[in-house]
Short mmCIF file of C-alpha atoms in Angstrom, two decimals:
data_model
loop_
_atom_site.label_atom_id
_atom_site.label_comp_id
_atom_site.label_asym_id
_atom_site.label_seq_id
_atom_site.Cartn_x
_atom_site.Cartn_y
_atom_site.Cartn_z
CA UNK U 9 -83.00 -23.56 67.82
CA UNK U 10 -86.26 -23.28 66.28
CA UNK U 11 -85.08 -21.43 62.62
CA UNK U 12 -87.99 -20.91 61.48
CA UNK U 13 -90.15 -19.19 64.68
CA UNK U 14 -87.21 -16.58 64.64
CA UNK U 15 -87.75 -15.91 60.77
CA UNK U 16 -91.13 -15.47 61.57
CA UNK U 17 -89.81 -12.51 64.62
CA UNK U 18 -87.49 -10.92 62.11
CA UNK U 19 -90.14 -10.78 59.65
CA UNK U 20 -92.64 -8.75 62.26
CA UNK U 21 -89.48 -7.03 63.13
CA UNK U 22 -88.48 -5.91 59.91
CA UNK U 23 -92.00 -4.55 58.97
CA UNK U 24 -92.49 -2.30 62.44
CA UNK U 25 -89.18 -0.97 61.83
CA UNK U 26 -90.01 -0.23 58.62
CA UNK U 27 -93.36 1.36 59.50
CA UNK U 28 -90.92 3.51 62.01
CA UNK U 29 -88.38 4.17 59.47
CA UNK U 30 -90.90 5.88 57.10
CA UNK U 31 -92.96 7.92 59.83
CA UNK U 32 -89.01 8.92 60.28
CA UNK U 33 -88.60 10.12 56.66
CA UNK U 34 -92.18 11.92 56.83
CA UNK U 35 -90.76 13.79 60.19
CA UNK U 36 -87.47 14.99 57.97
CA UNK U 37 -89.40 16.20 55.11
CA UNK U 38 -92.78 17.62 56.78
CA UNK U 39 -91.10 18.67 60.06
CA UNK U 40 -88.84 21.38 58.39
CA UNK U 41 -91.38 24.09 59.14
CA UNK U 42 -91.00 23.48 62.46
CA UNK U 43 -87.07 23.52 62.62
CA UNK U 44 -87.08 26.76 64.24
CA UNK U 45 -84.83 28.54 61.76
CA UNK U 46 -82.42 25.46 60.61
CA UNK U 47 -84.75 23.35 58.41
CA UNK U 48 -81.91 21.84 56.29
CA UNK U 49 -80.21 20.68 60.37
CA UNK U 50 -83.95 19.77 60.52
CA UNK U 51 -83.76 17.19 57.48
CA UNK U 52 -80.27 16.09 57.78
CA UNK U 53 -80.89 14.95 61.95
CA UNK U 54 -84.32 13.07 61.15
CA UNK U 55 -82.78 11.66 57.60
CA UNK U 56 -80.41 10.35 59.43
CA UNK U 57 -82.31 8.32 61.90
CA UNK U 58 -84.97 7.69 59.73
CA UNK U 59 -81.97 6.00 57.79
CA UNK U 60 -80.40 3.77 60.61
CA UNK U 61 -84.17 2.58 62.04
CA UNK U 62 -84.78 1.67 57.59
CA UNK U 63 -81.18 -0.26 57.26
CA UNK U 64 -81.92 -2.15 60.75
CA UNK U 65 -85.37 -3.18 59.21
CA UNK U 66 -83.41 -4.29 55.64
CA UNK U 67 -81.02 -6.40 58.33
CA UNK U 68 -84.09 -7.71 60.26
CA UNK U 69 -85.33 -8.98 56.85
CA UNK U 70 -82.08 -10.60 55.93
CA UNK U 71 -81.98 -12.71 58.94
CA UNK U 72 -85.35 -13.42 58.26
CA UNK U 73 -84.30 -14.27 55.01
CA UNK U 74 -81.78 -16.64 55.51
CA UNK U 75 -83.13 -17.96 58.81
CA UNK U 76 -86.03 -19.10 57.22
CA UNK U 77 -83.39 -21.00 54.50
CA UNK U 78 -81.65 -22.52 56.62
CA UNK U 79 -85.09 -23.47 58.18
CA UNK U 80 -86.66 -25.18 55.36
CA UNK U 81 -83.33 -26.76 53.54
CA UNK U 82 -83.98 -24.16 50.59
CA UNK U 83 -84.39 -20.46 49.46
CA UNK U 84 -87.44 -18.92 50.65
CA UNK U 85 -88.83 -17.39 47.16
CA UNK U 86 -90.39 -20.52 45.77
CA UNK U 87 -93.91 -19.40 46.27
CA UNK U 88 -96.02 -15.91 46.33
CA UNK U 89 -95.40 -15.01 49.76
CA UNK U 90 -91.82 -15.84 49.96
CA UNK U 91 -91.24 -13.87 46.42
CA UNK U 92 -92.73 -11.03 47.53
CA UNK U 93 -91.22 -10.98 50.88
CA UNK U 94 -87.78 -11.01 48.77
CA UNK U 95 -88.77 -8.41 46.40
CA UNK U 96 -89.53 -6.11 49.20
CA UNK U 97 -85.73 -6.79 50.66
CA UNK U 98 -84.61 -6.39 47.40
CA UNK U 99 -86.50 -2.78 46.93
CA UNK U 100 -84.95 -1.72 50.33
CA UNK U 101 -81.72 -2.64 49.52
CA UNK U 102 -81.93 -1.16 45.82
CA UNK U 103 -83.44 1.70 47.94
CA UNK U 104 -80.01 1.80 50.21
CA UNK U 105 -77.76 2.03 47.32
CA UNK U 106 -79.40 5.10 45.28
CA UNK U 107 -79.77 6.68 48.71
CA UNK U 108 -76.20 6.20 49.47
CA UNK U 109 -75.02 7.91 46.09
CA UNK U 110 -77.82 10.71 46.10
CA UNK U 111 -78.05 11.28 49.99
CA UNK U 112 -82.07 12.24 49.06
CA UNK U 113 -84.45 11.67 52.14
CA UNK U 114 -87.44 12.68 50.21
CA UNK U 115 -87.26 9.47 47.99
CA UNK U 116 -87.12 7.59 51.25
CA UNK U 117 -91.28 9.19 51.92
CA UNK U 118 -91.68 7.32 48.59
CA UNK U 119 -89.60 4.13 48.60
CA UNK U 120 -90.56 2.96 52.53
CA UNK U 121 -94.24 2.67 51.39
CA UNK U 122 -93.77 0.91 48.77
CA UNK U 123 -91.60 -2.33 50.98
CA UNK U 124 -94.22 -2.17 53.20
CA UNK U 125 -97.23 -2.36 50.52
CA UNK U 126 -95.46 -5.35 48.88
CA UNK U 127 -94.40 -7.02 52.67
CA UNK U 128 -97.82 -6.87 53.78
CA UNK U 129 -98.90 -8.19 50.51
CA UNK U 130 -96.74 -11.28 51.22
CA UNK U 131 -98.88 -11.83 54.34
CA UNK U 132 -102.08 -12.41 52.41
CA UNK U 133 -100.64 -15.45 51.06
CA UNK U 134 -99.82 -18.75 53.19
CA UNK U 135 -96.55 -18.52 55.39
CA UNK U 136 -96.44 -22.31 55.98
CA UNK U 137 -92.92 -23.80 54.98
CA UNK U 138 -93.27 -25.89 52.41
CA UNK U 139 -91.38 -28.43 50.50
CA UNK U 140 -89.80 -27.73 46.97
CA UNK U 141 -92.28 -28.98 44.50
CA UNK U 142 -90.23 -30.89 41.33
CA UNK U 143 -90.19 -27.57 38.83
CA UNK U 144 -88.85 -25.85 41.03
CA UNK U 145 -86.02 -28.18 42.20
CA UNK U 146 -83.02 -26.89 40.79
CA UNK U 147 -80.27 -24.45 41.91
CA UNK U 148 -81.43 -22.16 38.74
CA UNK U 149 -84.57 -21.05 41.09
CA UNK U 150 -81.42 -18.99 43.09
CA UNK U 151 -80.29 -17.23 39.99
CA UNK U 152 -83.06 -16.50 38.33
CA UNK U 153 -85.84 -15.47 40.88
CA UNK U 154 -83.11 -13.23 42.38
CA UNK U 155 -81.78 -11.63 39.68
CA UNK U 156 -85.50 -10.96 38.56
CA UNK U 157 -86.70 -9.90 41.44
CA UNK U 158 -83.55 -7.55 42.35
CA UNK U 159 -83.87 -5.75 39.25
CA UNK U 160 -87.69 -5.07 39.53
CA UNK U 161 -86.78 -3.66 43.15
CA UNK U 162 -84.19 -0.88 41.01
CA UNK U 163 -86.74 -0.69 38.24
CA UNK U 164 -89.87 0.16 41.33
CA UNK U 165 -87.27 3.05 42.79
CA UNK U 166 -87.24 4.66 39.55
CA UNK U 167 -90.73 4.70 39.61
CA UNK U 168 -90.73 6.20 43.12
CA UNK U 169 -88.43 8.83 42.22
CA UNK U 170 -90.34 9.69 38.63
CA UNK U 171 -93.36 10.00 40.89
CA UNK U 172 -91.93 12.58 43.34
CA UNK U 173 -90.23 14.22 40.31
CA UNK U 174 -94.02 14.44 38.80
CA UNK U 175 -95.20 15.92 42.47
CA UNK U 176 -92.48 18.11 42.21
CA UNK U 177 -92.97 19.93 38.93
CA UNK U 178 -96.96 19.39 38.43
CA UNK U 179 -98.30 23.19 38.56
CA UNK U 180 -100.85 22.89 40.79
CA UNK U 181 -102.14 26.19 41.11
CA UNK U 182 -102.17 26.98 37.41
CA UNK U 183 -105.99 26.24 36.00
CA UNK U 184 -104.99 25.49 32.29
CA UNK U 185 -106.51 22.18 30.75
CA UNK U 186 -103.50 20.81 30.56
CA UNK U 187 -102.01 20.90 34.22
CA UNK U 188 -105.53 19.92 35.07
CA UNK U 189 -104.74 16.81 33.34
CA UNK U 190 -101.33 16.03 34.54
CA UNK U 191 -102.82 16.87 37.90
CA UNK U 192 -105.97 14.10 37.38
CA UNK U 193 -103.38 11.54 36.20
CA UNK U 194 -101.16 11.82 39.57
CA UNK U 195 -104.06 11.76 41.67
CA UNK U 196 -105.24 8.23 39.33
CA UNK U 197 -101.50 7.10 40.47
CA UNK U 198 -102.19 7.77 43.65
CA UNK U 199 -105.72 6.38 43.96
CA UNK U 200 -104.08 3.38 42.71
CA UNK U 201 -101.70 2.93 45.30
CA UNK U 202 -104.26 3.43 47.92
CA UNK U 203 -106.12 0.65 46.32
CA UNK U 204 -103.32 -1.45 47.24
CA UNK U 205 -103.49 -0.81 50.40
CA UNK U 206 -107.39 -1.48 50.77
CA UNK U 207 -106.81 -4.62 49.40
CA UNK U 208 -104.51 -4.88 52.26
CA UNK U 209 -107.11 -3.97 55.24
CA UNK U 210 -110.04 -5.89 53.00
CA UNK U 211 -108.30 -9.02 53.30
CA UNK U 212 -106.57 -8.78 57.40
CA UNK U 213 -109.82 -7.05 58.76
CA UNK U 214 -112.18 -9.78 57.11
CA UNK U 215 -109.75 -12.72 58.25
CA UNK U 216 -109.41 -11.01 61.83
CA UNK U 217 -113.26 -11.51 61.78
CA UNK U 218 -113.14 -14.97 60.99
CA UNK U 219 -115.87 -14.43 57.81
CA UNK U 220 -116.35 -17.35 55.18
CA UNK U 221 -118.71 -18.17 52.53
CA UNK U 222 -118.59 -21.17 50.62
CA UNK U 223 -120.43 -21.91 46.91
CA UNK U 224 -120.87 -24.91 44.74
CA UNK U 225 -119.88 -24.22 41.33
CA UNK U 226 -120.26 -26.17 38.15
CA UNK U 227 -117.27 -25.76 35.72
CA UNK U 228 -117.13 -27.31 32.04
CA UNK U 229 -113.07 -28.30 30.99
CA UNK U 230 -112.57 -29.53 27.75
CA UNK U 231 -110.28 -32.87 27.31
CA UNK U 232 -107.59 -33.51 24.77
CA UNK U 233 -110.44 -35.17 22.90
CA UNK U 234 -112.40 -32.83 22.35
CA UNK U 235 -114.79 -33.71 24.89
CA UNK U 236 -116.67 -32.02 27.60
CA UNK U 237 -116.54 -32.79 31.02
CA UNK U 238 -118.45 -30.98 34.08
CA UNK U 239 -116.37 -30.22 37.18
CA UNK U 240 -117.71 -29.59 40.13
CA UNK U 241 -115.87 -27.87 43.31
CA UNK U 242 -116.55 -25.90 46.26
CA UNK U 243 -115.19 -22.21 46.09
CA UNK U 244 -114.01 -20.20 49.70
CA UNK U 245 -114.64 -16.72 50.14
CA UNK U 246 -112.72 -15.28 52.96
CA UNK U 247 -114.57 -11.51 51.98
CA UNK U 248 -118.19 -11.15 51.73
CA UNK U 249 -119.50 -12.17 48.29
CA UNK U 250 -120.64 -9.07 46.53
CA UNK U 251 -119.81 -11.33 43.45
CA UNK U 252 -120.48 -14.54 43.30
CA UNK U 253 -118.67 -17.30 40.83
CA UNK U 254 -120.36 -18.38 37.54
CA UNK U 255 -122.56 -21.15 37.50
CA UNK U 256 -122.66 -21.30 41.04
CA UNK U 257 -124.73 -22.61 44.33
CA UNK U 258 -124.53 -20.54 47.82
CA UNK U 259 -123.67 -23.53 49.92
CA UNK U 260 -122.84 -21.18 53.34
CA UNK U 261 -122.18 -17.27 53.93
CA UNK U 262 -121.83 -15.43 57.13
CA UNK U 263 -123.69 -11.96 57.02
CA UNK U 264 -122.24 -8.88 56.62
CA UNK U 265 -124.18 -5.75 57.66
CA UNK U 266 -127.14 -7.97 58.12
CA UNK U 267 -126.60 -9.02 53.53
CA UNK U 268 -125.97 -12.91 53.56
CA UNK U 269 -126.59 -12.97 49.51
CA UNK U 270 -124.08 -12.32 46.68
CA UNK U 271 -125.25 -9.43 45.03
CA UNK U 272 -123.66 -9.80 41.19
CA UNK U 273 -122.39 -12.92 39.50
CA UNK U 274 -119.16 -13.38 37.78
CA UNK U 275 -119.58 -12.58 34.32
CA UNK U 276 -119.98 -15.98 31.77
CA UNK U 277 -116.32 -15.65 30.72
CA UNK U 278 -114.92 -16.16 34.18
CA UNK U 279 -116.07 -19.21 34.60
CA UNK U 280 -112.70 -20.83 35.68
CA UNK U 281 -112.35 -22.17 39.22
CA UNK U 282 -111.67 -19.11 41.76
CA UNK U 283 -112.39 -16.68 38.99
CA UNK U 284 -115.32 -14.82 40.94
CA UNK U 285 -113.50 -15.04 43.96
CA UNK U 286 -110.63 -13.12 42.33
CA UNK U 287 -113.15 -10.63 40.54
CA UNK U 288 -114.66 -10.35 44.37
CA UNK U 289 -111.54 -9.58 45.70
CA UNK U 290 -110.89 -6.28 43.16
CA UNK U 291 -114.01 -5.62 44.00
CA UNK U 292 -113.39 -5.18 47.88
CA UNK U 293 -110.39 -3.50 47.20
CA UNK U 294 -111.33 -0.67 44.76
CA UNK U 295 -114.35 -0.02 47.17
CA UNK U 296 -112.16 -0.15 50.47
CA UNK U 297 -109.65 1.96 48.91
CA UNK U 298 -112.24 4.75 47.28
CA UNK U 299 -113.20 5.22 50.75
CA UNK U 300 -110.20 5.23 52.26
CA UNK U 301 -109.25 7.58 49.62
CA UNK U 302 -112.08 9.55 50.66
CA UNK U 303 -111.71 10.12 53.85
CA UNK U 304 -108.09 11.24 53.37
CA UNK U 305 -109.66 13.47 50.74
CA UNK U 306 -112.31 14.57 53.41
CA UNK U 307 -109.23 14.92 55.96
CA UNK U 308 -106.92 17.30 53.93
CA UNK U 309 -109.35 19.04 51.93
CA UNK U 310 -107.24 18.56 48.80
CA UNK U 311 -105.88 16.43 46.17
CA UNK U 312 -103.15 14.32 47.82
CA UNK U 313 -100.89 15.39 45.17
CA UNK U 314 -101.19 19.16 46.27
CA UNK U 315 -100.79 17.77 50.06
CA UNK U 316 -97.23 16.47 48.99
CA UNK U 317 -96.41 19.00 46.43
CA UNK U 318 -95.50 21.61 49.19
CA UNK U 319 -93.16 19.35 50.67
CA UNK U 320 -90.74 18.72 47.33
CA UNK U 321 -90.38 22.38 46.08
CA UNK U 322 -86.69 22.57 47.65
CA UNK U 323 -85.88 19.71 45.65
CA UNK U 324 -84.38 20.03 42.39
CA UNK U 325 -86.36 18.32 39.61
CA UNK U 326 -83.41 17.36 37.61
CA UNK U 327 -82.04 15.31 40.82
CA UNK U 328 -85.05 13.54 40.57
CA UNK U 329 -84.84 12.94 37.03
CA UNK U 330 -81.68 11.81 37.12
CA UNK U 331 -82.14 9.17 40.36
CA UNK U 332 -84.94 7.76 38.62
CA UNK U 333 -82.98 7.27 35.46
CA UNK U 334 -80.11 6.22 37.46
CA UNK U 335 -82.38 3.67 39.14
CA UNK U 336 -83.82 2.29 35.93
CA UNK U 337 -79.93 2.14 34.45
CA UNK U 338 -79.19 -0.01 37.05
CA UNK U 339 -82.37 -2.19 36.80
CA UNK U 340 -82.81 -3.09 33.56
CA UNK U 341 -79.61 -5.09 32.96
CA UNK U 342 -80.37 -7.59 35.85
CA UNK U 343 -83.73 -7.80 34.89
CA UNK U 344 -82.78 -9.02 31.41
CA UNK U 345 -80.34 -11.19 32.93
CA UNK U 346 -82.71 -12.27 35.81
CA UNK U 347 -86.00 -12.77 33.97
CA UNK U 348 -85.29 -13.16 30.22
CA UNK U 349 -82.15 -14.77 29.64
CA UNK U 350 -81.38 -17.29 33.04
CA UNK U 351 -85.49 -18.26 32.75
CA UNK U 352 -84.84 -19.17 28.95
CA UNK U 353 -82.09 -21.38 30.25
CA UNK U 354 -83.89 -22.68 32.98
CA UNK U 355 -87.07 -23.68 30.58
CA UNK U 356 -84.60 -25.16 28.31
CA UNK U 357 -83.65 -27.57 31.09
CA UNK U 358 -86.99 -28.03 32.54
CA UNK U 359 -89.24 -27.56 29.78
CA UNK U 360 -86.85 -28.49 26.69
CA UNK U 361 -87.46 -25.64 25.36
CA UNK U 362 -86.61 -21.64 25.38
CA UNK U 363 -89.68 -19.87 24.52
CA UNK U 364 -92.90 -21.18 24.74
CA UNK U 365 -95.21 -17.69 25.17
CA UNK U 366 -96.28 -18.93 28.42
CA UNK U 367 -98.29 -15.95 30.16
CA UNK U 368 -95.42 -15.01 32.45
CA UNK U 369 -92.67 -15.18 29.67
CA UNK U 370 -94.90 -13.05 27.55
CA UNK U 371 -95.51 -10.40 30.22
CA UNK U 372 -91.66 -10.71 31.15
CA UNK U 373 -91.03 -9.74 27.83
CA UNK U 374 -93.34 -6.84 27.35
CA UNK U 375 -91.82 -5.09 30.53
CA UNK U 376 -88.37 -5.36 28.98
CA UNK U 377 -88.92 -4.19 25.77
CA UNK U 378 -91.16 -1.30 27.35
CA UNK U 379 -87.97 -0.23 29.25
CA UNK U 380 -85.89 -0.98 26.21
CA UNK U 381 -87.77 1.64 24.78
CA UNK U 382 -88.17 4.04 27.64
CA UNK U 383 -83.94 3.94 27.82
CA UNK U 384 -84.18 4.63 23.63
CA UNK U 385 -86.59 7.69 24.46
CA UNK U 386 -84.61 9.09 26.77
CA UNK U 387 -81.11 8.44 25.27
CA UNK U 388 -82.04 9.27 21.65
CA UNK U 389 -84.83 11.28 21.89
CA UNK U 390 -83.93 13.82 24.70
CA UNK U 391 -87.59 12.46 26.50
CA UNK U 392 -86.14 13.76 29.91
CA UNK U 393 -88.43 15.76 32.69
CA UNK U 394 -92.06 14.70 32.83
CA UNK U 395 -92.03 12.44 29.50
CA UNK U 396 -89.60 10.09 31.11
CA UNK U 397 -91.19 10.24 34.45
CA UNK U 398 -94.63 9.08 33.04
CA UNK U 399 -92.80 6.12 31.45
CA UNK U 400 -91.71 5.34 34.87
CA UNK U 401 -95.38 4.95 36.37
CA UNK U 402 -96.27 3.40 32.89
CA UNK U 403 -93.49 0.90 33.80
CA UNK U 404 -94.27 -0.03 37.35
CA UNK U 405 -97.85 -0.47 36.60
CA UNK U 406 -96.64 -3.51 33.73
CA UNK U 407 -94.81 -4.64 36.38
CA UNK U 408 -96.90 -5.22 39.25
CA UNK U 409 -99.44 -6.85 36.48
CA UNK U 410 -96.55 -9.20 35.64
CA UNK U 411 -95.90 -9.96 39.30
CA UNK U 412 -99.75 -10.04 40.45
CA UNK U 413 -101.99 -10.07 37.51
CA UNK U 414 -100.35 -12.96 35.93
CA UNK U 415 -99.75 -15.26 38.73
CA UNK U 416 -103.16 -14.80 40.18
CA UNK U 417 -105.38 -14.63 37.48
CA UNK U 418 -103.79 -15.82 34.29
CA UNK U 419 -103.71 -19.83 34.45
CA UNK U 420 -100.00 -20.84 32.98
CA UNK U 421 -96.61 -23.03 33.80
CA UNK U 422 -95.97 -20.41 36.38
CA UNK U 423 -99.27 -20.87 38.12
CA UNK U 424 -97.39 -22.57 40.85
CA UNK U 425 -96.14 -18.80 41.68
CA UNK U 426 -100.10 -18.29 43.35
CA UNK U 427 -101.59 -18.79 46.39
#
């Protein structure tokens, strides 16, 4: 048997039944108008199904999981595609247990999108199974990239259900200045996530096409001496270069739109290796998701907020205040576990040392003590309702930074974590 062809099925599996799953939840929630009469029968029927299909996706991912383990003689989170692969398991199945205590479908319109953002993610990055390199040889990569990761995935449903509790309880026919501001900063959270997911067609549509561009670019490093030595190294674009890297030569680009020339270069700073391919990259992604942002804009006629808003007003806001807290309660003991005190152990053994402010240690510790103080706010200070629901986008937003921002564009030990 060929283990790792059928990890590759469950994993296309897993993200169509997903897919299913949340056009399942939308059909609960936005269907009730059309329940003739029984709109709570309405919800509990298509809740229900939308449930099964989303559990049989979380055990389609498993066997991918541990099919692709068995597969490759390790565990399958040793490099960015594999890690976020797991962390989108691990938000379904944090997902599964608040939903089994709560019984909310709602947070299921929230939660689905966000496993299938972070799956298809994964599939920017190689899927090739690849050997353990030597830092990463050691049976602490189990415990700590899974105890990390798992308490992220709690941490990322709080943040899904402080964003529906914000949806919920947002005025958004009042025209004071400041529900016109709470109102601009949902739709920014919004925008945001439909960024993600232009980054998402950006990258699949231009490697469908087949489009490549390749530069020349002429680096300076600086040795242990004090000396400086030029580097030179050819750079791949797989997007059209609207920004080309420092320093650099067009060797080959395909046109786009009849353009074949970068039209900016990467500032002097970013003169790294892959640094203007990274800064090209945001680029195509805020513009692909402005105008897919756009066009739903164009299509509804209305903030997407106020589009959803409708749909949460016979929820109780303190349910949702409480799930997300709930969530975040859960969370933030396995993340200290997971990514402060098992990867101080683990650097201790690889690195001889605890601490060494490595990029990802530093970040890793900024998330925690923002949640440290997000659980004194709330707990001491009474910051329930909005407050606390703010802290909860606030929180997801250091975290995805953490998880992409750091291992993408901050060099560091952990740069092995990268494409």
């Amino acid at each position: 048997m060929n283990w790792l062809d059928l990890s590759s099925s469950a994993f296309i599996a897993a993200f169509f039944l997903y897919c299913f799953g949340f056009l399942f939840y939308v059909m609960a929630i936005a269907g009730r108008k059309w329940s003739h009469g029984d709109p709570a029968g309405h919800e509990r029927k298509w809740g229900r199904i939308a449930f099964i299909v989303s559990a049989l996706g979380l055990a389609a991912q498993l066997t991918f999981f541990f099919t692709r383990w068995i597969g490759q003689g390790h565990i399958p989170v040793s490099n960015m595609y594999e890690f976020m692969t797991f962390l989108g398991m691990a938000v379904m199945l944090a997902f599964v247990i608040i939903f089994l205590i709560y019984r909310k479908p709602i947070l299921g319109m929230f939660a689905l999108p966000l496993v299938i953002i972070i799956i298809a993610y994964a599939s920017v990055f190689p899927q090739e199974s690849q050997p353990l390199i030597p830092a990463l040889n050691s049976y602490w990569l189990k415990i700590h990239v899974t105890t990390a990761a798992l308490g992220e995935a709690f941490l990322a449903v709080g943040f899904a259900a402080g964003l529906l509790h914000l949806l919920r309880t947002v005025d958004y026919a009042s025209k004071e200045k400041s529900a016109r501001r709470e109102r601009f900063w949902v739709e920014v959270t919004m925008f945001m996530l439909i960024v993600a997911v232009g980054f998402i067609i950006s990258v699949f549509s231009f490697r469908m096409a087949g489009y490549e561009a390749e530069f020349r670019q002429e680096t300076a490093d600086v040795t242990q001496a004090g000396e400086a030595v030029s580097n030179v190294e050819t750079v791949r674009y797989t997007m059209p270069p609207i920004v080309q890297p420092f320093n650099s030569e067009l060797l080959h680009a395909d046109a786009f739109l009849g353009v074949d020339e970068p039209l900016l270069e990467a500032p002097s700073w970013m003169n790294g290796i892959n640094a203007g391919r990274k800064l090209n990259t945001v680029v195509w992604s805020l513009l692909t998701g402005a105008i897919l942002y756009g066009l739903l804009r164009l299509a509804f006629r209305k903030q997407l907020g106020a589009v959803i808003h409708p749909m949460t007003t016979d929820i109780d806001p303190d349910d949702l205040d409480e799930i997300s807290y709930r969530a975040i309660a859960i969370g933030f003991p396995i993340f200290t576990l997971g990514a402060l005190i098992f990867a101080m152990i683990w650097a201790q053994i690889a690195w001889s040392r605890f601490w060494g402010w490595d990029p990802k240690e530093v970040w890793a510790l900024i998330t925690w003590l923002f949640y440290s103080a997000y659980l004194h706010l709330r707990l001491s200070r009474g910051w329930h309702g909005k407050r606390s629901s703010w802290l909860t986008v606030i929180g997801f937003v250091i975290i995805m930074f953490t998880l992409i921002g750091v291992n993408l564009v901050i060099a560091g030990l952990h740069s092995y974590a990268g494409v």
